Amino acid sequence: MTGYPVARVRQEVAFLGRHVHWTLAESLALDHAERLHWIREITDALEEEDA
């Protein structure tokens, strides 16, 4: 079984830290699907601000 790519996890955690100031522990406490949900929500909000 192959694990989730570490580089991708780091990107997700960095994105959440940068935009919502979540700590490493807070971001890693979420499973991948939940992190992606929040990343999509934040990205949508940022895109709306730019429109």
CSV table of C-alpha atoms in Angstrom, one decimal:
chain,number,residue,atom,x,y,z
A,1,MET,CA,0.0,0.0,0.0
A,2,THR,CA,1.3,3.4,-0.9
A,3,GLY,CA,0.9,6.3,1.5
A,4,TYR,CA,-0.2,9.8,0.7
A,5,PRO,CA,2.7,11.8,-0.8
A,6,VAL,CA,4.5,13.7,1.9
A,7,ALA,CA,5.2,16.7,-0.4
A,8,ARG,CA,1.4,17.0,-1.0
A,9,VAL,CA,0.7,16.9,2.7
A,10,ARG,CA,3.2,19.7,3.2
A,11,GLN,CA,1.6,21.8,0.5
A,12,GLU,CA,-1.8,21.4,2.1
A,13,VAL,CA,-0.5,22.2,5.6
A,14,ALA,CA,1.4,25.2,4.3
A,15,PHE,CA,-1.7,26.5,2.5
A,16,LEU,CA,-3.9,26.2,5.6
A,17,GLY,CA,-1.2,27.8,7.8
A,18,ARG,CA,-0.8,30.7,5.4
A,19,HIS,CA,-4.5,31.4,4.8
A,20,VAL,CA,-6.2,30.5,8.1
A,21,HIS,CA,-3.2,30.4,10.5
A,22,TRP,CA,-3.8,26.8,11.6
A,23,THR,CA,-1.0,25.1,13.3
A,24,LEU,CA,0.8,22.1,12.0
A,25,ALA,CA,-1.0,19.9,14.6
A,26,GLU,CA,-4.4,21.4,13.7
A,27,SER,CA,-3.9,20.8,10.0
A,28,LEU,CA,-2.6,17.3,10.5
A,29,ALA,CA,-5.5,16.4,12.8
A,30,LEU,CA,-7.7,16.6,9.7
A,31,ASP,CA,-7.8,13.6,7.3
A,32,HIS,CA,-7.0,14.3,3.7
A,33,ALA,CA,-10.6,14.7,2.6
A,34,GLU,CA,-11.3,17.3,5.3
A,35,ARG,CA,-8.1,19.2,4.5
A,36,LEU,CA,-9.1,19.3,0.8
A,37,HIS,CA,-12.6,20.5,1.7
A,38,TRP,CA,-11.1,23.4,3.6
A,39,ILE,CA,-8.6,24.2,0.8
A,40,ARG,CA,-11.5,24.3,-1.7
A,41,GLU,CA,-13.5,26.6,0.6
A,42,ILE,CA,-10.6,29.0,1.0
A,43,THR,CA,-9.7,28.9,-2.6
A,44,ASP,CA,-13.3,29.7,-3.6
A,45,ALA,CA,-13.4,32.6,-1.2
A,46,LEU,CA,-10.1,34.0,-2.5
A,47,GLU,CA,-11.3,33.7,-6.1
A,48,GLU,CA,-14.5,35.6,-5.2
A,49,GLU,CA,-12.4,38.4,-3.7
A,50,ASP,CA,-10.4,38.7,-6.9
A,51,ALA,CA,-13.5,38.8,-9.1
